[in-house]
mmCIF file of C-alpha atoms in Angstrom:
data_model
loop_
_atom_site.group_PDB
_atom_site.id
_atom_site.type_symbol
_atom_site.label_atom_id
_atom_site.label_comp_id
_atom_site.label_asym_id
_atom_site.label_seq_id
_atom_site.Cartn_x
_atom_site.Cartn_y
_atom_site.Cartn_z
ATOM 1 C CA MET A 1 16.122 8.026 -12.254
ATOM 2 C CA VAL A 2 14.448 5.900 -14.945
ATOM 3 C CA MET A 3 14.275 8.482 -17.735
ATOM 4 C CA ALA A 4 13.181 7.553 -21.231
ATOM 5 C CA GLU A 5 14.232 10.110 -23.833
ATOM 6 C CA TYR A 6 12.392 10.696 -27.100
ATOM 7 C CA THR A 7 13.153 12.975 -30.051
ATOM 8 C CA LEU A 8 10.282 14.641 -31.855
ATOM 9 C CA GLU A 9 10.823 16.291 -35.218
ATOM 10 C CA VAL A 10 8.433 18.829 -36.683
ATOM 11 C CA LYS A 11 9.301 19.214 -40.368
ATOM 12 C CA LYS A 12 8.992 22.571 -42.116
ATOM 13 C CA GLU A 13 6.442 21.138 -44.557
ATOM 14 C CA GLU A 14 4.253 19.966 -41.656
ATOM 15 C CA LEU A 15 4.487 23.311 -39.917
ATOM 16 C CA ASP A 16 3.768 25.312 -43.104
ATOM 17 C CA LYS A 17 0.662 23.223 -43.741
ATOM 18 C CA LYS A 18 -0.542 23.666 -40.155
ATOM 19 C CA ILE A 19 0.114 27.449 -40.270
ATOM 20 C CA LYS A 20 -1.998 27.709 -43.423
ATOM 21 C CA GLU A 21 -4.815 25.727 -41.780
ATOM 22 C CA LEU A 22 -4.729 27.987 -38.724
ATOM 23 C CA ALA A 23 -4.648 31.162 -40.877
ATOM 24 C CA GLU A 24 -7.718 29.970 -42.773
ATOM 25 C CA LYS A 25 -9.401 29.068 -39.472
ATOM 26 C CA TYR A 26 -8.864 32.512 -37.949
ATOM 27 C CA ARG A 27 -9.473 34.466 -41.197
ATOM 28 C CA LYS A 28 -13.188 34.936 -40.559
ATOM 29 C CA ASP A 29 -12.541 36.656 -37.205
ATOM 30 C CA VAL A 30 -9.461 38.735 -38.103
ATOM 31 C CA MET A 31 -9.782 42.455 -38.802
ATOM 32 C CA ILE A 32 -6.950 44.055 -40.797
ATOM 33 C CA PRO A 33 -7.051 47.705 -41.894
ATOM 34 C CA GLY A 34 -8.089 47.984 -45.529
ATOM 35 C CA PHE A 35 -10.109 44.753 -45.541
ATOM 36 C CA ARG A 36 -13.560 43.858 -44.361
ATOM 37 C CA LYS A 37 -13.810 41.347 -41.531
ATOM 38 C CA GLY A 38 -13.139 37.857 -42.879
ATOM 39 C CA ARG A 39 -11.879 39.106 -46.278
ATOM 40 C CA ALA A 40 -8.145 39.591 -45.591
ATOM 41 C CA PRO A 41 -5.922 37.320 -47.759
ATOM 42 C CA VAL A 42 -4.603 34.204 -46.027
ATOM 43 C CA GLU A 43 -1.035 35.058 -47.030
ATOM 44 C CA LEU A 44 -1.329 38.461 -45.371
ATOM 45 C CA ILE A 45 -2.635 36.867 -42.176
ATOM 46 C CA LYS A 46 0.289 34.437 -42.212
ATOM 47 C CA VAL A 47 2.748 37.339 -42.453
ATOM 48 C CA ARG A 48 0.932 39.590 -39.957
ATOM 49 C CA PHE A 49 0.608 36.854 -37.271
ATOM 50 C CA SER A 50 3.589 34.692 -38.217
ATOM 51 C CA ARG A 51 5.001 34.332 -34.686
ATOM 52 C CA GLU A 52 1.673 33.412 -33.082
ATOM 53 C CA LEU A 53 0.694 31.001 -35.877
ATOM 54 C CA GLU A 54 4.077 29.288 -35.855
ATOM 55 C CA ALA A 55 3.972 28.827 -32.061
ATOM 56 C CA GLU A 56 0.434 27.425 -32.100
ATOM 57 C CA GLY A 57 1.141 25.209 -35.101
ATOM 58 C CA PHE A 58 4.264 23.808 -33.505
ATOM 59 C CA GLN A 59 2.416 23.077 -30.261
ATOM 60 C CA GLU A 60 -0.363 21.215 -32.053
ATOM 61 C CA ILE A 61 1.981 19.051 -34.151
ATOM 62 C CA ALA A 62 4.452 18.342 -31.355
ATOM 63 C CA GLY A 63 1.574 17.739 -28.930
ATOM 64 C CA ALA A 64 0.038 15.097 -31.199
ATOM 65 C CA LYS A 65 3.372 13.312 -31.613
ATOM 66 C CA LEU A 66 4.024 13.500 -27.884
ATOM 67 C CA GLU A 67 0.588 12.050 -27.167
ATOM 68 C CA GLU A 68 1.504 8.952 -29.191
ATOM 69 C CA ILE A 69 4.582 8.478 -27.000
ATOM 70 C CA LEU A 70 2.657 9.053 -23.759
ATOM 71 C CA GLU A 71 0.052 6.505 -24.798
ATOM 72 C CA LYS A 72 2.742 3.810 -25.009
ATOM 73 C CA HIS A 73 3.616 4.293 -21.332
ATOM 74 C CA ARG A 74 0.223 4.952 -19.783
ATOM 75 C CA PRO A 75 -0.746 4.445 -17.045
ATOM 76 C CA PHE A 76 2.836 4.215 -15.753
ATOM 77 C CA ILE A 77 4.257 7.715 -16.196
ATOM 78 C CA TYR A 78 5.800 8.830 -12.914
ATOM 79 C CA ALA A 79 6.949 12.291 -14.050
ATOM 80 C CA GLY A 80 7.198 14.414 -17.174
ATOM 81 C CA PRO A 81 7.213 15.061 -20.004
ATOM 82 C CA ASP A 82 10.206 17.356 -19.488
ATOM 83 C CA VAL A 83 11.674 19.311 -22.415
ATOM 84 C CA LEU A 84 15.385 18.463 -22.435
ATOM 85 C CA ASP A 85 16.479 20.223 -25.620
ATOM 86 C CA VAL A 86 15.102 22.217 -28.588
ATOM 87 C CA LYS A 87 16.970 22.702 -31.864
ATOM 88 C CA LYS A 88 16.009 24.393 -35.117
ATOM 89 C CA ASP A 89 17.661 23.595 -38.418
ATOM 90 C CA GLU A 90 17.947 27.093 -39.869
ATOM 91 C CA GLU A 91 18.670 25.716 -43.347
ATOM 92 C CA LYS A 92 15.810 23.207 -43.597
ATOM 93 C CA GLY A 93 13.469 24.882 -41.109
ATOM 94 C CA ASN A 94 12.856 21.650 -39.181
ATOM 95 C CA ILE A 95 12.490 21.826 -35.374
ATOM 96 C CA THR A 96 13.754 18.975 -33.167
ATOM 97 C CA LEU A 97 12.441 18.552 -29.624
ATOM 98 C CA LYS A 98 13.944 16.156 -27.066
ATOM 99 C CA VAL A 99 11.647 15.177 -24.178
ATOM 100 C CA GLY A 100 12.116 12.966 -21.141
ATOM 101 C CA LEU A 101 9.646 10.804 -19.199
ATOM 102 C CA GLU A 102 10.188 9.054 -15.875
ATOM 103 C CA VAL A 103 8.816 5.587 -16.587
ATOM 104 C CA PRO A 104 9.323 1.944 -15.576
ATOM 105 C CA PRO A 105 12.696 0.442 -16.517
ATOM 106 C CA GLU A 106 13.189 -2.142 -19.222
ATOM 107 C CA ILE A 107 13.845 -5.513 -17.594
ATOM 108 C CA GLY A 108 15.197 -8.786 -18.875
ATOM 109 C CA LYS A 109 13.795 -12.280 -18.572
ATOM 110 C CA ILE A 110 12.260 -13.167 -15.217
ATOM 111 C CA ASP A 111 13.908 -16.102 -13.451
ATOM 112 C CA TYR A 112 10.890 -17.727 -11.790
ATOM 113 C CA LYS A 113 13.091 -20.264 -10.027
ATOM 114 C CA LYS A 114 14.864 -17.453 -8.184
ATOM 115 C CA LEU A 115 11.544 -15.729 -7.654
ATOM 116 C CA SER A 116 10.178 -18.767 -5.826
ATOM 117 C CA ARG A 117 13.177 -19.077 -3.513
ATOM 118 C CA GLU A 118 12.390 -19.418 0.213
ATOM 119 C CA LEU A 119 8.672 -18.860 -0.149
ATOM 120 C CA PRO A 120 6.903 -19.406 3.196
ATOM 121 C CA GLY A 121 4.643 -22.379 3.834
ATOM 122 C CA GLY A 122 2.821 -24.011 6.735
ATOM 123 C CA GLU A 123 -0.109 -26.068 7.906
ATOM 124 C CA VAL A 124 -2.533 -26.195 10.825
ATOM 125 C CA THR A 125 -1.452 -28.753 13.439
ATOM 126 C CA GLU A 126 -3.188 -30.374 16.422
ATOM 127 C CA LYS A 127 -1.008 -28.181 18.637
ATOM 128 C CA ASP A 128 -2.477 -25.077 16.997
ATOM 129 C CA ILE A 129 -5.997 -26.336 17.729
ATOM 130 C CA GLU A 130 -5.050 -27.075 21.342
ATOM 131 C CA LYS A 131 -3.756 -23.528 21.752
ATOM 132 C CA GLU A 132 -7.071 -22.149 20.544
ATOM 133 C CA LEU A 133 -8.955 -24.419 22.915
ATOM 134 C CA GLU A 134 -6.814 -23.127 25.797
ATOM 135 C CA LYS A 135 -7.661 -19.567 24.812
ATOM 136 C CA LEU A 136 -11.362 -20.467 24.922
ATOM 137 C CA ARG A 137 -10.848 -22.021 28.358
ATOM 138 C CA GLU A 138 -9.236 -18.803 29.581
ATOM 139 C CA ILE A 139 -12.019 -16.646 28.153
ATOM 140 C CA ASN A 140 -14.703 -18.814 29.730
ATOM 141 C CA ALA A 141 -12.960 -19.338 33.069
ATOM 142 C CA GLU A 142 -14.979 -18.892 36.260
ATOM 143 C CA LEU A 143 -13.484 -16.464 38.803
ATOM 144 C CA LYS A 144 -13.705 -17.895 42.326
ATOM 145 C CA PRO A 145 -12.783 -15.746 45.395
ATOM 146 C CA VAL A 146 -9.904 -17.226 47.467
ATOM 147 C CA LYS A 147 -8.212 -16.263 50.789
ATOM 148 C CA ARG A 148 -4.822 -17.821 50.041
ATOM 149 C CA LYS A 149 -1.641 -16.154 48.805
ATOM 150 C CA ILE A 150 -1.585 -14.836 45.263
ATOM 151 C CA LYS A 151 -0.033 -17.122 42.631
ATOM 152 C CA LYS A 152 0.446 -17.118 38.894
ATOM 153 C CA GLY A 153 -2.821 -17.234 36.958
ATOM 154 C CA ASP A 154 -4.891 -15.439 39.600
ATOM 155 C CA SER A 155 -6.981 -12.373 38.815
ATOM 156 C CA VAL A 156 -6.517 -9.600 41.367
ATOM 157 C CA LEU A 157 -7.912 -6.154 42.091
ATOM 158 C CA VAL A 158 -5.359 -3.665 43.432
ATOM 159 C CA ASP A 159 -4.695 -0.020 44.262
ATOM 160 C CA ILE A 160 -1.342 1.240 42.951
ATOM 161 C CA GLU A 161 0.605 4.398 43.865
ATOM 162 C CA MET A 162 3.946 5.350 42.333
ATOM 163 C CA GLY A 163 4.967 8.993 42.328
ATOM 164 C CA ASP A 164 2.239 10.916 40.509
ATOM 165 C CA VAL A 165 0.609 7.695 39.256
ATOM 166 C CA LYS A 166 -2.463 6.581 41.163
ATOM 167 C CA MET A 167 -4.543 3.642 39.958
ATOM 168 C CA THR A 168 -7.564 2.438 41.943
ATOM 169 C CA ASN A 169 -9.465 -0.828 41.537
ATOM 170 C CA TYR A 170 -7.007 -1.906 38.855
ATOM 171 C CA SER A 171 -7.660 -5.407 37.505
ATOM 172 C CA LEU A 172 -4.552 -7.509 36.856
ATOM 173 C CA ASP A 173 -3.909 -11.080 35.727
ATOM 174 C CA ILE A 174 -0.844 -12.413 37.498
ATOM 175 C CA GLY A 175 1.926 -13.589 35.199
ATOM 176 C CA ASN A 176 5.749 -13.295 35.251
ATOM 177 C CA ASP A 177 6.152 -9.543 34.674
ATOM 178 C CA THR A 178 7.797 -7.084 37.094
ATOM 179 C CA LEU A 179 4.581 -6.079 38.862
ATOM 180 C CA SER A 180 3.259 -9.648 39.089
ATOM 181 C CA ARG A 181 6.474 -10.857 40.724
ATOM 182 C CA PHE A 182 6.108 -8.099 43.334
ATOM 183 C CA ILE A 183 2.464 -8.967 44.072
ATOM 184 C CA LYS A 184 2.855 -12.775 44.196
ATOM 185 C CA GLY A 185 2.592 -14.108 47.756
ATOM 186 C CA MET A 186 0.388 -11.281 49.016
ATOM 187 C CA LYS A 187 -3.173 -11.752 50.259
ATOM 188 C CA ALA A 188 -6.366 -9.700 50.021
ATOM 189 C CA GLY A 189 -6.150 -6.746 52.404
ATOM 190 C CA GLU A 190 -2.350 -6.650 52.465
ATOM 191 C CA GLU A 191 -0.299 -3.595 51.526
ATOM 192 C CA LYS A 192 3.325 -3.548 50.373
ATOM 193 C CA LYS A 193 6.014 -1.013 49.316
ATOM 194 C CA LYS A 194 9.233 -1.488 47.369
ATOM 195 C CA GLU A 195 11.745 0.283 45.124
ATOM 196 C CA ILE A 196 11.101 -0.930 41.568
ATOM 197 C CA GLU A 197 12.295 -0.062 38.064
ATOM 198 C CA PHE A 198 9.883 -0.913 35.264
ATOM 199 C CA PRO A 199 11.103 -1.679 31.717
ATOM 200 C CA GLU A 200 10.468 0.892 28.975
ATOM 201 C CA LYS A 201 8.040 -1.435 27.182
ATOM 202 C CA PHE A 202 6.061 -2.498 30.244
ATOM 203 C CA SER A 203 2.504 -3.619 29.487
ATOM 204 C CA ILE A 204 0.950 -0.946 31.749
ATOM 205 C CA PRO A 205 1.715 2.360 29.969
ATOM 206 C CA GLU A 206 1.386 4.461 33.131
ATOM 207 C CA LEU A 207 4.259 2.536 34.757
ATOM 208 C CA ALA A 208 6.480 1.952 31.679
ATOM 209 C CA GLY A 209 10.024 3.231 32.252
ATOM 210 C CA LYS A 210 9.306 4.504 35.772
ATOM 211 C CA LYS A 211 11.715 4.011 38.669
ATOM 212 C CA GLY A 212 11.005 4.567 42.363
ATOM 213 C CA GLU A 213 8.923 3.392 45.296
ATOM 214 C CA ILE A 214 5.687 1.635 44.467
ATOM 215 C CA LYS A 215 2.878 1.009 46.928
ATOM 216 C CA VAL A 216 0.355 -1.745 46.224
ATOM 217 C CA LYS A 217 -2.731 -2.692 48.214
ATOM 218 C CA VAL A 218 -4.520 -5.939 47.301
ATOM 219 C CA LEU A 219 -8.297 -5.510 47.395
ATOM 220 C CA ASP A 220 -9.469 -8.837 46.029
ATOM 221 C CA VAL A 221 -8.019 -12.174 44.852
ATOM 222 C CA LYS A 222 -9.815 -14.582 42.569
ATOM 223 C CA GLU A 223 -8.720 -17.919 41.178
ATOM 224 C CA LYS A 224 -9.450 -18.849 37.604
ATOM 225 C CA VAL A 225 -11.341 -22.136 37.411
ATOM 226 C CA LEU A 226 -10.923 -23.387 33.868
ATOM 227 C CA PRO A 227 -13.672 -25.516 32.316
ATOM 228 C CA GLU A 228 -12.930 -29.026 31.070
ATOM 229 C CA ILE A 229 -12.575 -29.365 27.306
ATOM 230 C CA ASP A 230 -15.357 -31.858 26.572
ATOM 231 C CA ASP A 231 -18.653 -32.210 24.720
ATOM 232 C CA GLU A 232 -20.493 -30.220 27.391
ATOM 233 C CA PHE A 233 -18.085 -27.296 26.994
ATOM 234 C CA ALA A 234 -18.517 -27.473 23.216
ATOM 235 C CA LYS A 235 -22.321 -27.413 23.561
ATOM 236 C CA ASN A 236 -22.087 -24.353 25.818
ATOM 237 C CA MET A 237 -20.070 -22.706 23.038
ATOM 238 C CA GLY A 238 -22.833 -23.438 20.500
ATOM 239 C CA PHE A 239 -21.454 -26.616 18.871
ATOM 240 C CA GLU A 240 -22.939 -30.113 18.668
ATOM 241 C CA ASN A 241 -19.934 -31.738 20.300
ATOM 242 C CA LEU A 242 -16.178 -31.388 20.835
ATOM 243 C CA ASP A 243 -15.260 -32.791 17.413
ATOM 244 C CA ASP A 244 -17.601 -30.302 15.755
ATOM 245 C CA MET A 245 -15.922 -27.449 17.648
ATOM 246 C CA LYS A 246 -12.432 -28.677 16.739
ATOM 247 C CA ASN A 247 -13.401 -28.922 13.063
ATOM 248 C CA GLU A 248 -14.691 -25.336 13.120
ATOM 249 C CA ILE A 249 -11.497 -24.141 14.827
ATOM 250 C CA ARG A 250 -9.394 -25.959 12.243
ATOM 251 C CA ALA A 251 -11.366 -24.434 9.363
ATOM 252 C CA GLN A 252 -10.941 -20.927 10.788
ATOM 253 C CA LEU A 253 -7.229 -21.451 11.450
ATOM 254 C CA GLU A 254 -6.719 -22.753 7.906
ATOM 255 C CA GLU A 255 -8.514 -19.714 6.499
ATOM 256 C CA ASP A 256 -6.369 -17.370 8.628
ATOM 257 C CA LEU A 257 -3.211 -19.270 7.698
ATOM 258 C CA LYS A 258 -4.027 -19.069 3.994
ATOM 259 C CA GLU A 259 -4.598 -15.314 4.239
ATOM 260 C CA ASN A 260 -1.371 -14.769 6.202
ATOM 261 C CA LEU A 261 0.612 -17.005 3.856
ATOM 262 C CA GLU A 262 -0.698 -15.130 0.826
ATOM 263 C CA LYS A 263 0.542 -11.864 2.341
ATOM 264 C CA LYS A 264 3.937 -13.371 3.205
ATOM 265 C CA ILE A 265 4.297 -14.965 -0.236
ATOM 266 C CA ARG A 266 3.494 -11.640 -1.910
ATOM 267 C CA GLU A 267 6.091 -9.865 0.240
ATOM 268 C CA LYS A 268 8.738 -12.489 -0.466
ATOM 269 C CA ILE A 269 8.119 -12.425 -4.217
ATOM 270 C CA LEU A 270 8.420 -8.629 -4.216
ATOM 271 C CA ASP A 271 11.673 -8.835 -2.220
ATOM 272 C CA ASN A 272 13.006 -11.467 -4.638
ATOM 273 C CA LEU A 273 12.122 -9.196 -7.566
ATOM 274 C CA ILE A 274 14.203 -6.366 -6.089
ATOM 275 C CA GLU A 275 17.086 -8.785 -5.621
ATOM 276 C CA GLN A 276 16.758 -10.062 -9.192
ATOM 277 C CA PHE A 277 16.444 -6.645 -10.838
ATOM 278 C CA ASP A 278 18.801 -4.102 -9.322
ATOM 279 C CA ILE A 279 17.159 -0.908 -10.543
ATOM 280 C CA GLU A 280 17.376 2.715 -9.490
ATOM 281 C CA PRO A 281 14.060 3.795 -7.912
ATOM 282 C CA PRO A 282 12.121 6.524 -9.752
ATOM 283 C CA GLU A 283 12.848 9.699 -7.778
ATOM 284 C CA SER A 284 9.368 11.184 -8.186
ATOM 285 C CA LEU A 285 7.858 8.009 -6.697
ATOM 286 C CA VAL A 286 10.338 8.098 -3.819
ATOM 287 C CA ARG A 287 9.453 11.715 -3.040
ATOM 288 C CA SER A 288 5.706 11.066 -2.991
ATOM 289 C CA LEU A 289 6.060 7.902 -0.895
ATOM 290 C CA SER A 290 8.428 9.603 1.573
ATOM 291 C CA VAL A 291 5.515 11.666 2.871
ATOM 292 C CA ASN A 292 4.216 8.628 4.788
ATOM 293 C CA MET A 293 7.366 6.540 5.339
ATOM 294 C CA THR A 294 11.119 6.735 5.763
ATOM 295 C CA ARG A 295 13.350 7.448 2.777
ATOM 296 C CA ALA A 296 14.727 3.878 2.870
ATOM 297 C CA ASP A 297 11.238 2.326 2.905
ATOM 298 C CA ALA A 298 10.123 4.708 0.152
ATOM 299 C CA GLU A 299 13.040 3.670 -2.074
ATOM 300 C CA LYS A 300 12.223 -0.004 -1.516
ATOM 301 C CA GLU A 301 8.531 0.516 -2.290
ATOM 302 C CA ALA A 302 9.367 2.612 -5.369
ATOM 303 C CA LYS A 303 11.566 -0.215 -6.677
ATOM 304 C CA ARG A 304 8.736 -2.705 -6.143
ATOM 305 C CA ILE A 305 6.251 -0.498 -7.990
ATOM 306 C CA ALA A 306 8.611 0.216 -10.896
ATOM 307 C CA ILE A 307 9.481 -3.472 -11.380
ATOM 308 C CA LEU A 308 5.816 -4.536 -11.207
ATOM 309 C CA ASP A 309 4.918 -1.880 -13.770
ATOM 310 C CA ALA A 310 7.767 -3.039 -16.022
ATOM 311 C CA ILE A 311 6.491 -6.628 -15.823
ATOM 312 C CA ALA A 312 2.930 -5.491 -16.553
ATOM 313 C CA LEU A 313 4.122 -3.708 -19.696
ATOM 314 C CA LYS A 314 6.339 -6.622 -20.718
ATOM 315 C CA GLU A 315 3.610 -9.231 -20.223
ATOM 316 C CA LYS A 316 0.847 -6.926 -21.532
ATOM 317 C CA ILE A 317 -1.160 -7.277 -18.314
ATOM 318 C CA GLU A 318 -4.230 -5.077 -18.476
ATOM 319 C CA ILE A 319 -7.551 -4.521 -16.736
ATOM 320 C CA THR A 320 -10.945 -3.586 -18.130
ATOM 321 C CA ASP A 321 -13.185 -0.651 -17.338
ATOM 322 C CA GLU A 322 -15.516 -3.203 -15.757
ATOM 323 C CA ASP A 323 -12.726 -4.190 -13.319
ATOM 324 C CA ILE A 324 -12.348 -0.548 -12.311
ATOM 325 C CA ASP A 325 -16.106 -0.031 -11.924
ATOM 326 C CA ARG A 326 -16.361 -3.150 -9.771
ATOM 327 C CA LYS A 327 -13.552 -1.969 -7.479
ATOM 328 C CA LEU A 328 -14.995 1.535 -7.254
ATOM 329 C CA ASN A 329 -18.319 0.075 -6.169
ATOM 330 C CA GLU A 330 -16.557 -2.004 -3.507
ATOM 331 C CA VAL A 331 -14.514 0.775 -1.936
ATOM 332 C CA ALA A 332 -16.738 3.796 -2.498
ATOM 333 C CA GLU A 333 -20.257 2.330 -2.459
ATOM 334 C CA GLY A 334 -21.358 4.898 -5.008
ATOM 335 C CA LYS A 335 -20.287 7.893 -2.884
ATOM 336 C CA ILE A 336 -17.876 9.415 -5.438
ATOM 337 C CA ASP A 337 -18.993 12.636 -7.134
ATOM 338 C CA GLU A 338 -19.559 12.195 -10.858
ATOM 339 C CA GLU A 339 -17.176 15.043 -11.714
ATOM 340 C CA LYS A 340 -14.391 13.419 -9.673
ATOM 341 C CA LEU A 341 -14.933 9.954 -11.150
ATOM 342 C CA PRO A 342 -12.448 10.255 -14.077
ATOM 343 C CA GLY A 343 -9.646 11.145 -11.655
ATOM 344 C CA TYR A 344 -10.446 8.185 -9.405
ATOM 345 C CA ARG A 345 -10.503 5.859 -12.398
ATOM 346 C CA ASP A 346 -7.113 7.099 -13.646
ATOM 347 C CA ASN A 347 -5.546 6.668 -10.201
ATOM 348 C CA LEU A 348 -7.071 3.244 -9.663
ATOM 349 C CA ARG A 349 -6.020 1.724 -12.986
ATOM 350 C CA PRO A 350 -2.255 1.325 -12.218
ATOM 351 C CA VAL A 351 -3.039 0.061 -8.708
ATOM 352 C CA LEU A 352 -5.293 -2.699 -10.042
ATOM 353 C CA ILE A 353 -2.817 -3.599 -12.784
ATOM 354 C CA ARG A 354 -0.119 -4.055 -10.122
ATOM 355 C CA GLU A 355 -2.442 -6.289 -8.110
ATOM 356 C CA LYS A 356 -3.131 -8.364 -11.204
ATOM 357 C CA THR A 357 0.613 -8.521 -11.944
ATOM 358 C CA ILE A 358 1.310 -9.918 -8.468
ATOM 359 C CA GLU A 359 -1.399 -12.550 -8.998
ATOM 360 C CA PHE A 360 0.211 -13.369 -12.354
ATOM 361 C CA LEU A 361 3.615 -13.843 -10.657
ATOM 362 C CA ILE A 362 2.165 -16.019 -7.880
ATOM 363 C CA LYS A 363 0.570 -18.305 -10.480
ATOM 364 C CA LYS A 364 3.847 -18.530 -12.383
ATOM 365 C CA VAL A 365 5.801 -19.349 -9.228
ATOM 366 C CA ARG A 366 3.305 -22.055 -8.299
ATOM 367 C CA GLY A 367 3.463 -23.504 -11.793
ATOM 368 C CA GLU A 368 -0.128 -22.615 -12.526
ATOM 369 C CA ASP A 369 -1.370 -21.134 -15.773
ATOM 370 C CA GLY A 370 -0.281 -17.480 -15.806
ATOM 371 C CA ASP A 371 -3.072 -16.418 -18.125
ATOM 372 C CA ASN A 372 -3.580 -12.682 -17.807
#
């Protein structure tokens, strides 16, 4: 647990002054036998309500000093403050309070060379474009009825029975899976039985993991006639020509690649941070994260969060209220109740700071200006 400990001291002089202030504050409302309301001497009030005034005075002074400490760590306080110890100097009258906060760890210098190790890269190739063109051919294939035996690539309509599973008019594209291998070679109108065991992760959920006799009747067989990849095909797809279509495919692939690479780079940088800074994950973070993930994943995510927060504090990375308002408008579209808004803002601030910290790290790794 990343626990920062602080010692607060409330001196007797401070407390005496605060007690006098409180006694004078409450004097007008206090009724003491023998005195009219609001006329009892302050010293008498201090004696009569000494325990209450001392407790309230101590809370106010200690609370103000504690607030200064909390402000240094906001918005990254995971748990606390917890009172660890209280001592009173009977001779001097001073009270010492030790409190603990679960906060980000202190980290050393970041080694950006190590941070950039094995970052993923890539580029769109002609082969990638050809794959996309083949997908478009498949999508736009014409299905032509045939009377021959079924072969790979055909589209068939079948009835299937296996135990309590009954599937009628089931459409299937013939490939190399268990069921396809059984159906290959059959013709429309034929029926066939066989003992089969399907793998646990079979593509048809109803048959996954099943073992026993299967009965298949072929109702219809169609052959896929793929269109030629030429200017005419491109025009049918809404482009001027084939080159225009290829350029659009390339642009989309590059956009997708950039987005995927950004995600992979972020993940790798976060993994490299954990490797560089071997910290103990904040337990309160682990507990809250464990609600939606395994303990191991929660510990890993808690380490990531704690290290990012430590970097944000170290590098003084901050966001503005305008940043928060902009994000709130994006995700909520003005649907958040006004009374709930402060809570949303407080919760969103550390999230946005972490996002900005990751962007800061990516710029540093790439050798760009890491201006925050």
